[in-house]
Structure formats: structure tokens, C-alpha cells
CSV table of C-alpha atoms in Angstrom, one decimal:
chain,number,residue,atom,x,y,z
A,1,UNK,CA,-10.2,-26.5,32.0
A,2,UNK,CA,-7.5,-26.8,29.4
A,3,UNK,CA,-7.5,-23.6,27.6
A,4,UNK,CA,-6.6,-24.4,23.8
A,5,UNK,CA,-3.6,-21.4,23.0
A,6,UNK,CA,-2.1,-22.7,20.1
A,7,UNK,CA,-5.8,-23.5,18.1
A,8,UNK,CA,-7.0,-20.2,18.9
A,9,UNK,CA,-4.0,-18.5,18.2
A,10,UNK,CA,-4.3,-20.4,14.7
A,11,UNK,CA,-7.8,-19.9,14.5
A,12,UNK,CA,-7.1,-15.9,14.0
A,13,UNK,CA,-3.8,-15.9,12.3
A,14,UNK,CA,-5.2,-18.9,9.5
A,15,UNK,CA,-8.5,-17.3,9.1
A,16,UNK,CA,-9.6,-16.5,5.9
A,17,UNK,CA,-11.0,-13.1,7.0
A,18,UNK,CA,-7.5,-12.1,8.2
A,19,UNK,CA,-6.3,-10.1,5.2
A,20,UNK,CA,-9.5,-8.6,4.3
A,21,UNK,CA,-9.4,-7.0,8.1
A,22,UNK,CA,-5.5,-6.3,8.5
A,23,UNK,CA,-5.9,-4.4,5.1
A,24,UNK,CA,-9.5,-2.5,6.1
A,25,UNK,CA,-7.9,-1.8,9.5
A,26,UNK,CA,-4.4,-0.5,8.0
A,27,UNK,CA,-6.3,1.3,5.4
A,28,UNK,CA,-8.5,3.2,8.7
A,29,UNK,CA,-5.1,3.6,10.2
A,30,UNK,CA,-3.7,5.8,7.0
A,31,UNK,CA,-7.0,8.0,7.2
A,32,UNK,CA,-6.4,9.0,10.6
A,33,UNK,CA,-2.5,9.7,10.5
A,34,UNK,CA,-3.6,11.4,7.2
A,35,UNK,CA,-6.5,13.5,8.6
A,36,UNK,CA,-4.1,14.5,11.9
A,37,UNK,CA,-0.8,14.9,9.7
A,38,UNK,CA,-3.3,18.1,8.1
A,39,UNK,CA,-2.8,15.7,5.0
A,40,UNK,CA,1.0,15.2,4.4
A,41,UNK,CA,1.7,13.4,0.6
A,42,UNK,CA,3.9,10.9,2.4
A,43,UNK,CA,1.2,10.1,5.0
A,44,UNK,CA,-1.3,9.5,2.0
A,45,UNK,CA,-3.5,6.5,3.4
A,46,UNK,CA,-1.8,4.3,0.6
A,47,UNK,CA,1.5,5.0,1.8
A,48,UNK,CA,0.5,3.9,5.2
A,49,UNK,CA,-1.6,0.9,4.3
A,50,UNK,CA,0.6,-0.5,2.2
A,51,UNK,CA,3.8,-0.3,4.2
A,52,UNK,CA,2.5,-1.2,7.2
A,53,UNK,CA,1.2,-4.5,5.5
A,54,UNK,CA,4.6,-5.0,3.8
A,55,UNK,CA,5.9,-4.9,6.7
A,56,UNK,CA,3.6,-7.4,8.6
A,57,UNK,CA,4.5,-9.8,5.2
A,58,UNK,CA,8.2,-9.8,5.3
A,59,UNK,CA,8.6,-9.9,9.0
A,60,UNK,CA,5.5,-12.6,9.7
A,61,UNK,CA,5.2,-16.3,8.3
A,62,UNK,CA,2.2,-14.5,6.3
A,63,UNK,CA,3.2,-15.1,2.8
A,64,UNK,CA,1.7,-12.4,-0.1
A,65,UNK,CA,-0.6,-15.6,-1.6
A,66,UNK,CA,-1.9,-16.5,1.4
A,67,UNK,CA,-2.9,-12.5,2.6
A,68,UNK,CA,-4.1,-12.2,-1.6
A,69,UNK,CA,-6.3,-15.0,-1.1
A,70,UNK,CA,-8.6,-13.1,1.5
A,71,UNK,CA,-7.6,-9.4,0.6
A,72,UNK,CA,-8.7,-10.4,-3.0
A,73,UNK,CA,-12.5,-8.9,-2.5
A,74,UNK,CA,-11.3,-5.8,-1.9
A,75,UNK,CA,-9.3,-5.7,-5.4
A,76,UNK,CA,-12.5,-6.4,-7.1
A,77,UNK,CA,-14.3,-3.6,-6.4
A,78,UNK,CA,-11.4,-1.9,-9.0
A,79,UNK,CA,-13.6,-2.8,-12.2
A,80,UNK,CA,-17.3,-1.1,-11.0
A,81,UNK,CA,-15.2,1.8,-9.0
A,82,UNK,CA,-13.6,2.5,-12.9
A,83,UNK,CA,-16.8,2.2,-14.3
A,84,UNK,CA,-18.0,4.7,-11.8
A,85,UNK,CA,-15.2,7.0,-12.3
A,86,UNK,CA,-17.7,8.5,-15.5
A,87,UNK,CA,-19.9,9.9,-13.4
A,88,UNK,CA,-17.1,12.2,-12.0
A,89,UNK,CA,-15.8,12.8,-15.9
A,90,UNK,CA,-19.0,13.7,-16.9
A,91,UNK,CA,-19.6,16.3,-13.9
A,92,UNK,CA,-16.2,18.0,-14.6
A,93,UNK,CA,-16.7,18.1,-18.5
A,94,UNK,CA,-17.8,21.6,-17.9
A,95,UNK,CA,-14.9,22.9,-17.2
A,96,UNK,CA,-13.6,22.1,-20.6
A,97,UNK,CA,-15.6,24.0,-22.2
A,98,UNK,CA,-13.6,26.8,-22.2
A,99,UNK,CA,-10.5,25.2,-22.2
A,100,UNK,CA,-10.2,22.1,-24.0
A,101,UNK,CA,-6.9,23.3,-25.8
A,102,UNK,CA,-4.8,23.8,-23.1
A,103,UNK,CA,-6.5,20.8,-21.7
A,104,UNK,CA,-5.7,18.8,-24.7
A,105,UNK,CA,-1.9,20.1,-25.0
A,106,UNK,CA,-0.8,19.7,-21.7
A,107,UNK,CA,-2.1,16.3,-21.0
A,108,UNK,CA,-1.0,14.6,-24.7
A,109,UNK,CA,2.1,16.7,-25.1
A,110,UNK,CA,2.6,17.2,-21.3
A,111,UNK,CA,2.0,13.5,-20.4
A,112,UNK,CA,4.2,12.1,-23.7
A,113,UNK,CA,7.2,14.1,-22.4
A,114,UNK,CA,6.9,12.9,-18.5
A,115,UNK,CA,6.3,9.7,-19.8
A,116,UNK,CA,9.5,9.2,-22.2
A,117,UNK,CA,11.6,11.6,-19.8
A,118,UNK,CA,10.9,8.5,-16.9
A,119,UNK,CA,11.4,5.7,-19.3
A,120,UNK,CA,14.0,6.9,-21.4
A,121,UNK,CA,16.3,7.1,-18.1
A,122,UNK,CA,15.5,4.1,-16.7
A,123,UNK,CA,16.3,2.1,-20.5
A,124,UNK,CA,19.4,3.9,-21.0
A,125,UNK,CA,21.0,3.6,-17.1
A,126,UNK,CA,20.1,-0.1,-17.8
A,127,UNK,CA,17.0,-0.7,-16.0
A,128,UNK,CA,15.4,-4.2,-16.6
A,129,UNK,CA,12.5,-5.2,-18.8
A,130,UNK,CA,10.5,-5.4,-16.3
A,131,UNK,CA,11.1,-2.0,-14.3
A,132,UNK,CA,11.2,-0.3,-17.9
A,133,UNK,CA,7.8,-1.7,-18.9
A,134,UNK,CA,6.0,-0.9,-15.5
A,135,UNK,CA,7.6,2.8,-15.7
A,136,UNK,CA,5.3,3.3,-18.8
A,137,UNK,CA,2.1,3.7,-16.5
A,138,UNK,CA,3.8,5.9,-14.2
A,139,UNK,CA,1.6,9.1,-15.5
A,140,UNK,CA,-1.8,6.6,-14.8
A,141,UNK,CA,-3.6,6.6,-11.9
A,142,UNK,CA,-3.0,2.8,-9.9
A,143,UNK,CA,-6.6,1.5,-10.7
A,144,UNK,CA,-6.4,1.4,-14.3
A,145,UNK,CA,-2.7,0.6,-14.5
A,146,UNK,CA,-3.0,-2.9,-12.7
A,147,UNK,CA,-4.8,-3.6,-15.3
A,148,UNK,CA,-2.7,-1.9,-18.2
A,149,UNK,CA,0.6,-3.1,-16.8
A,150,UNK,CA,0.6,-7.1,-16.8
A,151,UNK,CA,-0.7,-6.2,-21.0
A,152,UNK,CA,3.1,-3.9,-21.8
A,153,UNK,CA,5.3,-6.9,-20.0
A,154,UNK,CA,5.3,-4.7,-16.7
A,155,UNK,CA,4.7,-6.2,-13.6
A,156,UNK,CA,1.6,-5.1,-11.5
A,157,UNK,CA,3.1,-4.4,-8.1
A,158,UNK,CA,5.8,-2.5,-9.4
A,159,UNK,CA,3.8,-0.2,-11.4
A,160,UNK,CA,1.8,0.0,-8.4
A,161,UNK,CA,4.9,1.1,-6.4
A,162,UNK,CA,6.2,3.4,-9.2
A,163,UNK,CA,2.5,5.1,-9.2
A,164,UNK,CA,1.8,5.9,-5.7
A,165,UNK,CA,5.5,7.2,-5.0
A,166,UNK,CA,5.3,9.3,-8.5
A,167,UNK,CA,1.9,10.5,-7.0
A,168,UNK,CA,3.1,11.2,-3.5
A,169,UNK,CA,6.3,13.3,-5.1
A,170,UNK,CA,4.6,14.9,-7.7
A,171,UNK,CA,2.3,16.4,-4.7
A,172,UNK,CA,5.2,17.5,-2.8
A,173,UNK,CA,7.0,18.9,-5.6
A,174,UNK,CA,4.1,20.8,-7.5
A,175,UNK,CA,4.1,23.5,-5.0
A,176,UNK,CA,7.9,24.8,-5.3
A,177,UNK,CA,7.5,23.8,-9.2
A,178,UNK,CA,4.6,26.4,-9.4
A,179,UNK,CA,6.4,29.1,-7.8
A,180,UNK,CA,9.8,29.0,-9.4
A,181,UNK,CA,7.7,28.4,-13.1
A,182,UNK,CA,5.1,31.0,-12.4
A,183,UNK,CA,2.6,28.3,-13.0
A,184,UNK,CA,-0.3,30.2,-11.4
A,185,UNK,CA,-3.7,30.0,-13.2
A,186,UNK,CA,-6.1,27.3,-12.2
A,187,UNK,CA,-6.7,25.0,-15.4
A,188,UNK,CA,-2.8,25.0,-16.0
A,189,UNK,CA,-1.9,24.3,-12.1
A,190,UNK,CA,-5.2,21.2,-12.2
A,191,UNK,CA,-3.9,19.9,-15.5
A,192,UNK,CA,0.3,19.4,-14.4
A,193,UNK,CA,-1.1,18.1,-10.9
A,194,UNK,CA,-4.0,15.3,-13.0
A,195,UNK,CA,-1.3,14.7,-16.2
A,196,UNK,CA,1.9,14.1,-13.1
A,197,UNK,CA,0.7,13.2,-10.1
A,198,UNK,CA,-3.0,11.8,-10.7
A,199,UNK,CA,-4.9,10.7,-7.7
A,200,UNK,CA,-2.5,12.3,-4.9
A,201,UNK,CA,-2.1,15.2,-6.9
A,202,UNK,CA,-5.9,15.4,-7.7
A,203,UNK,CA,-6.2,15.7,-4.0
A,204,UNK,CA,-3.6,18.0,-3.4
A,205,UNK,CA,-5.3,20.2,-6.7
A,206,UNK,CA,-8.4,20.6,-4.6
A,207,UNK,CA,-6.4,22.0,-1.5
A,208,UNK,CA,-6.0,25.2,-4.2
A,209,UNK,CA,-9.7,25.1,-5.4
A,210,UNK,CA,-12.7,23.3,-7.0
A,211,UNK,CA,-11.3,24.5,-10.8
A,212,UNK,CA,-7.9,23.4,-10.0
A,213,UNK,CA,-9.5,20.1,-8.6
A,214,UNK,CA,-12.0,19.3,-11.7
A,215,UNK,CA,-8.9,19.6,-14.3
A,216,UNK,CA,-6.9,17.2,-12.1
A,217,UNK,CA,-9.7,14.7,-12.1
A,218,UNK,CA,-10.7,15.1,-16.2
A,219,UNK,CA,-6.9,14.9,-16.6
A,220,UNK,CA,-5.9,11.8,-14.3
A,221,UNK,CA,-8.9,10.4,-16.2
A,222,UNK,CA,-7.8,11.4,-19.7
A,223,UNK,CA,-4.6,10.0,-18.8
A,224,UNK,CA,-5.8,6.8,-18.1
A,225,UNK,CA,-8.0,6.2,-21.0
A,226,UNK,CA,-5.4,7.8,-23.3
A,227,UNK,CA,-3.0,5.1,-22.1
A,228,UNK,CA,-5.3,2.5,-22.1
A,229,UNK,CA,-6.2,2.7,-25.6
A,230,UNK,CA,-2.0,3.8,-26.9
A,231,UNK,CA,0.1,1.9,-24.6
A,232,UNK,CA,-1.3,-1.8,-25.2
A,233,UNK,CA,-1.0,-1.3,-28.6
A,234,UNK,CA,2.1,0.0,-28.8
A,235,UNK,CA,4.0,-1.7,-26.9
A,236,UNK,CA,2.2,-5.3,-27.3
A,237,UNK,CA,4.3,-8.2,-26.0
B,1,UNK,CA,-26.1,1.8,-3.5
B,2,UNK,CA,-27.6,-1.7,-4.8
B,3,UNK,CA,-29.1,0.1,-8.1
B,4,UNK,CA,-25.4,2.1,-9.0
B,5,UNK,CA,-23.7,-1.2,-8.0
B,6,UNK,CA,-25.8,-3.0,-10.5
B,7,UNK,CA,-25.5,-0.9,-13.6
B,8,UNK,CA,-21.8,-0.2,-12.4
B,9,UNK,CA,-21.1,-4.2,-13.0
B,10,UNK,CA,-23.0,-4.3,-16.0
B,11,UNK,CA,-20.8,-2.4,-17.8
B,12,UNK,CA,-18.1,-3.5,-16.6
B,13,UNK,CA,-18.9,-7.5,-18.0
B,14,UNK,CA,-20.4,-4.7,-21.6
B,15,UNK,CA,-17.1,-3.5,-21.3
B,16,UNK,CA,-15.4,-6.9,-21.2
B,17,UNK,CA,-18.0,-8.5,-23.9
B,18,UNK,CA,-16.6,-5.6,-26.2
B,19,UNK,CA,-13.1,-5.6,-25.6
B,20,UNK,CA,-13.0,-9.7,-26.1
B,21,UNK,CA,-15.5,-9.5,-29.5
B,22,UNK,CA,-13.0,-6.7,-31.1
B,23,UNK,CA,-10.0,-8.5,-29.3
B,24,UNK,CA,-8.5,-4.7,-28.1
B,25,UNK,CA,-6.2,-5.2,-25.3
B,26,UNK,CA,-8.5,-2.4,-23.8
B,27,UNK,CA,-9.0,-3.3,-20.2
B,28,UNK,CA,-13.3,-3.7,-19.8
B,29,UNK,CA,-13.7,-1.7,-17.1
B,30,UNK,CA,-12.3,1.6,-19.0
B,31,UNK,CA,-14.3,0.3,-21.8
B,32,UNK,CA,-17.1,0.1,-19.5
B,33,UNK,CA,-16.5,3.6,-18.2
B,34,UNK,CA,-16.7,5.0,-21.5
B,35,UNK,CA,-19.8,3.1,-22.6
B,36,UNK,CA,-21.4,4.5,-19.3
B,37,UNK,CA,-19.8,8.0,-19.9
B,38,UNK,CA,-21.4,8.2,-23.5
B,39,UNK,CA,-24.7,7.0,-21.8
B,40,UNK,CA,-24.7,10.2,-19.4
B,41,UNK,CA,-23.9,12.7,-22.7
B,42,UNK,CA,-26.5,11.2,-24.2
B,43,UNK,CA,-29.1,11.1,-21.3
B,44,UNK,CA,-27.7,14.8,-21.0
B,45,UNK,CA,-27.9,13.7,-16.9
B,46,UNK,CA,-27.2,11.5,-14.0
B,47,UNK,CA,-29.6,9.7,-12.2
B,48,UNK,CA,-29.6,10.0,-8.1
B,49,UNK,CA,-28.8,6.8,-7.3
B,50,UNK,CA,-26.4,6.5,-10.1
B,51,UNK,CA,-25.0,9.2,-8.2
B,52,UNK,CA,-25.6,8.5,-4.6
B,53,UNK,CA,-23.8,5.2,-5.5
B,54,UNK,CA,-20.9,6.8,-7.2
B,55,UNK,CA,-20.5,8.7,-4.4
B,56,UNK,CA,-20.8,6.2,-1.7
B,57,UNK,CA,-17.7,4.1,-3.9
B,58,UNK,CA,-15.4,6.6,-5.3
B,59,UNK,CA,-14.1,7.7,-1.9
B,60,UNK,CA,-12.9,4.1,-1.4
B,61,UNK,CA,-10.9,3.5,-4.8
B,62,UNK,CA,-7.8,4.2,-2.9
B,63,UNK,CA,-8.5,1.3,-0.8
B,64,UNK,CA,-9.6,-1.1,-3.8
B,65,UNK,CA,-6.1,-0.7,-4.8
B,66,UNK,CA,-4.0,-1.3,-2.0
B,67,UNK,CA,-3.6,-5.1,-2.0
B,68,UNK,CA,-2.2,-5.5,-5.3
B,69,UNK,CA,0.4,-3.0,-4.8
B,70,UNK,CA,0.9,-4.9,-1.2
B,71,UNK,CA,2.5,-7.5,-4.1
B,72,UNK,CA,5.5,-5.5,-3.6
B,73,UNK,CA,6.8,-7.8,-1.1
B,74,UNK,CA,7.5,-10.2,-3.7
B,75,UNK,CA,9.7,-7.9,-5.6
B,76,UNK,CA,11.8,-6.7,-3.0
B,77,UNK,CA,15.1,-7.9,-5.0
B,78,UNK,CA,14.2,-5.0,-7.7
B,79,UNK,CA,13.6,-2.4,-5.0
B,80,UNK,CA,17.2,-3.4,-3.9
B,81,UNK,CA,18.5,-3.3,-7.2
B,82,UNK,CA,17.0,-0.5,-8.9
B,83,UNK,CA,14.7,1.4,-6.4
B,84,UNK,CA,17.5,4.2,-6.3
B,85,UNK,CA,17.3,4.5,-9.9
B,86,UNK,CA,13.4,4.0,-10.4
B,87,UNK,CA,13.3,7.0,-7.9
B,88,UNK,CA,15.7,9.0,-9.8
B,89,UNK,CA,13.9,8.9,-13.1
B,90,UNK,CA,10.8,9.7,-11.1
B,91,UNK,CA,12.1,12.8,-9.3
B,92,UNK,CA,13.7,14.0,-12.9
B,93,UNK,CA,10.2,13.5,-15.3
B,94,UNK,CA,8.2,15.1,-12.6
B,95,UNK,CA,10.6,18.0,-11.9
B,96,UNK,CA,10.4,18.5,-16.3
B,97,UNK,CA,7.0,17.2,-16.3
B,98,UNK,CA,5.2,19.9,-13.9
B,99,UNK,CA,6.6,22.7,-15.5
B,100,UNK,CA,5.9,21.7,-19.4
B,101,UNK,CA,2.6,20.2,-18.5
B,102,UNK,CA,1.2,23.9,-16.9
B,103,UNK,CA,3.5,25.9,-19.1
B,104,UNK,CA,2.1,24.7,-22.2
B,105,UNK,CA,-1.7,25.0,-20.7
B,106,UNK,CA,-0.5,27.9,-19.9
B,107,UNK,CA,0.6,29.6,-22.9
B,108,UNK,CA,-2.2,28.1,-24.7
B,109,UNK,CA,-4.6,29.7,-22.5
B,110,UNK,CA,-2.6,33.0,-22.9
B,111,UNK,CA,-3.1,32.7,-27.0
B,112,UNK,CA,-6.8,31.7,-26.9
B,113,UNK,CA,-7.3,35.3,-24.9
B,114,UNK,CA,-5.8,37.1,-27.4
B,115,UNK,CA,-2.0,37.1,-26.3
B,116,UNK,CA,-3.0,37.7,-22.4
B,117,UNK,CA,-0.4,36.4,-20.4
């Protein structure tokens, strides 16, 4: 019997499911590193996944288009999981009952200032358009800025990039931040974590508490609409 | 699941009919979440398998974005360019950001209780 290498070898690397596993299976990979690591920022499943398949991309004949091309499914689910994301919002709105001004303060006059502090470097040490634009949705969790970016002249990747390593330092940094600021009462501690670090910081809110995690969420959430509504406009290409 | 995923979708094309009829470069699906959001206040509730579905989808977002940002690869000359400075401005805002962002939540809960700090 002649055994047919080549074709199979072909049959797997070619097939149009391989993307859609290799990112499922990288993706499974992250959790467990993540859930052994006692949940390190820089082992967030994200990082993981996306490096690992990064890596695969520049070192393999597998070019971004072709691995798009079958990973693409898994991007679509970002419209109904934003959608969903109101259920959560409307489950933490509780929480502002009490506390909608310092809700409100931190995360419009908070977010402005870590917004323009991150941009305004990167346009005056001569950044490109490109970098400069994408920087803007650094304080917005990644699902809604893939779609935000490509509308403000940035490039969706990059913001992607920017995004999860903001999220993954912010996490890292809160911590010491807290201590040396005496940031220490729960709405203020939920709301720097939400308005800087969004969804790695939402998770690293809830390792302090519930209240601490529920202002993270309203405020990665906030974030994103607020910039959704303000950044298209004003910055329209 | 089926039932969430449903009414999840339909919002999401509401959200897109509305954002194309007022031409707002809104993306839908935020439109949609809001639609959906003033739906719950208004219901004053959330169905079960509204939120069994929620649940069984949320937990995966982090997933749904991991191939676009896999797009990386293709930028790889502005990582080598300005990845040091990207990273810079990052460390800075947050190091500012952090602080100003619970300070001001902060001080505002501290005047709210009557000067309490």
C-alpha cells in the first residue's frame, strides 16, 4: 500500500477548520497556564492565545488571511456577546445608586486624562497616524474597539495590541498604585481598575471583591459606550 | 442558549438598522446593547434565558476577540518601530491614570459623606 504523506499532511494543514481549532485549542491552552499560574496578568489567556498563534504565523507558511479566513466565526460572535454585555450593566446598575458621582468623575474625568496622557506622548515623541489613532481606544475594552478603531484612522490589530497590554499592565500595576496612593475603598479601587485596565482589570477587581468587581464592569462598560458615541465623532476621518 | 442568541442578534442588525438610518458612526452592536439595556429598565427585569444565555456567552468574549488582534502579525514593522514607545506612553497614562481615576472617586465619595475621608 502506498501511504499518501504529503496529501494528508495537506489535508490538515489546508483545511479550512484549521484556524478555527489552532485558535480554540491555543485559547484552552491560556485557561490552563492561567488557572495553574493562580492567574498571573501576563499569563491572561489572551496573552497566551494570541502569541502562541503569532508565533505559529510568522514562523509557518500560514499567512494571517488564510488563518482569518477560518478563525473568522469566532470574531462574529463579538456583535451578540456586546449586545449581551447589557445584561451584566443592568445587574451592576445597583451599585450606582449610591455612587453615581464618583462613578461619573472618575470614569469621564479619570478616563479623559489617561486617554490624552497616552496620546499626547505618543503625537509629540512622533508616533505615526496610525499608532496615534489606535492609542485613542486604549482606555476601551478590545470588543468594542475593533469596531471603533478602523472608524478614528486606527488600525484594528494595533488597538487590539495596545488594549490587551494596557489591560495586562494596568492589572499588574493597580496594586502598588493603590498602596502608595491610599486608594483603598471599593467603588474608587473598581472604578481606576474598569476606567484603566478594563477587562483584565475587571478580573483582577473581582480578586478584591464583588463591589470592587461590579464598578469595574459598569465602568469598562461606560467606557466603551462613552467612546463609542465621542471618539467617532470627534475624530472623524 | 437558542432563545438569548436570538434576541442577542436581533438587536444587534436593530442596532445596525439605527445606526445606518441616523448615519452615526456608532458601532450597532453598542447601539444594540443599549437598545436591549433600556429594554431591561423598562421591563424592570431579566428573563432566564435571557440570562442563562448571557451567561453561557459572556465568559467566552475574551476568546471572540482573539483573532483580530492575531492581525498583529501583519504589523510587525510598527512593533519594531514604535513598540518601545507605544509601551512607554502606556506605562506613563496608567501609572497617572490609576491614581486620578480612584483619587477623584475618592474624594467625591469623601464630600458626598459629609467631608469623611
Amino acid at each position: 500500500m502506498n501511504l499518501q504523506w504529503q496529501q494528508a499532511w495537506d489535508a490538515v494543514w489546508l483545511s479550512p477548520y484549521l484556524g478555527l481549532f489552532l485558535t480554540l485549542l491555543s485559547f484552552q491552552l491560556g485557561l490552563w497556564l492561567f488557572r495553574f499560574s493562580a492567574q498571573k496578568p501576563f499569563l491572561h489567556p489572551v496573552m497566551v492565545s494570541v502569541v502562541s498563534l503569532c508565533a505559529l504565523l510568522l514562523l509557518t507558511d500560514l499567512s494571517f488571511e488564510r488563518y482569518m479566513d477560518s478563525a473568522h466565526m469566532i470574531s462574529q460572535f463579538l456583535g451578540p456577546v456586546i449586545v449581551a454585555l447589557a445584561i451584566p450593566l443592568y445587574e451592576n446598575l445597583k451599585a450606582l445608586r449610591l455612587y453615581w458621582l464618583p462613578f461619573l468623575l472618575s470614569n469621564v474625568l479619570g478616563g479623559a486624562i489617561t486617554i490624552l496622557v497616552a496620546v499626547g506622548i505618543l503625537f509629540f515623541a512622533g508616533g505615526s497616524d496610525m499608532s496615534v489613532n489606535s492609542m485613542w481606544t486604549k482606555s476601551i475594552t478590545t470588543a468594542f474597539a475593533l469596531q471603533i478603531a478602523p472608524q478614528i484612522g486606527g488600525m484594528a490589530a494595533i488597538a487590539a495590541a495596545i488594549i490587551m497590554f494596557t489591560g495586562i499592565l494596568g492589572a499588574l500595576m493597580a496594586p502598588t498604585l493603590f498602596r502608595w496612593f491610599n486608594i483603598t475603598q471599593a467603588p474608587a479601587q473598581g472604578c481606576a481598575l474598569g476606567v484603566c485596565a478594563h477587562a483584565v482589570g475587571t478580573s483582577k477587581a473581582l480578586e478584591y471583591g464583588s463591589e470592587q468587581g461590579a464598578f469595574a464592569a459598569l465602568s469598562m462598560s461606560f467606557m466603551g459606550i462613552l467612546c463609542a458615541f465621542a471618539l467617532p465623532f470627534l475624530l472623524t476621518v | 442558549m437558542l432563545y438569548g442568541l436570538i434576541i442577542f442578534i436581533a438587536f444587534l442588525l436593530l442596532g445596525d438598522f439605527l445606526s445606518a438610518l441616523l448615519a452615526w458612526p456608532v458601532p450597532g452592536s453598542v447601539m444594540g446593547m443599549l437598545m436591549l439595556f433600556a429594554v431591561l429598565v423598562i421591563r424592570g427585569g431579566i428573563s432566564s434565558p435571557l440570562k442563562q444565555s448571557s451567561q453561557g456567552l459572556l465568559p467566552y468574549l475574551p476568546l471572540f476577540i482573539v483573532p483580530a488582534s492575531v492581525g498583529i502579525v501583519n504589523y510587525m514593522d510598527v512593533v519594531r518601530e514604535e513598540g518601545v514607545l507605544i509601551l512607554t506612553a502606556m506605562v506613563v497614562s496608567l501609572a497617572i491614570g490609576i491614581p486620578v481615576c480612584g483619587w477623584l472617586a475618592q474624594k467625591a465619595m469623601s464630600f458626598k459623606a459629609g467631608g469623611r475621608s
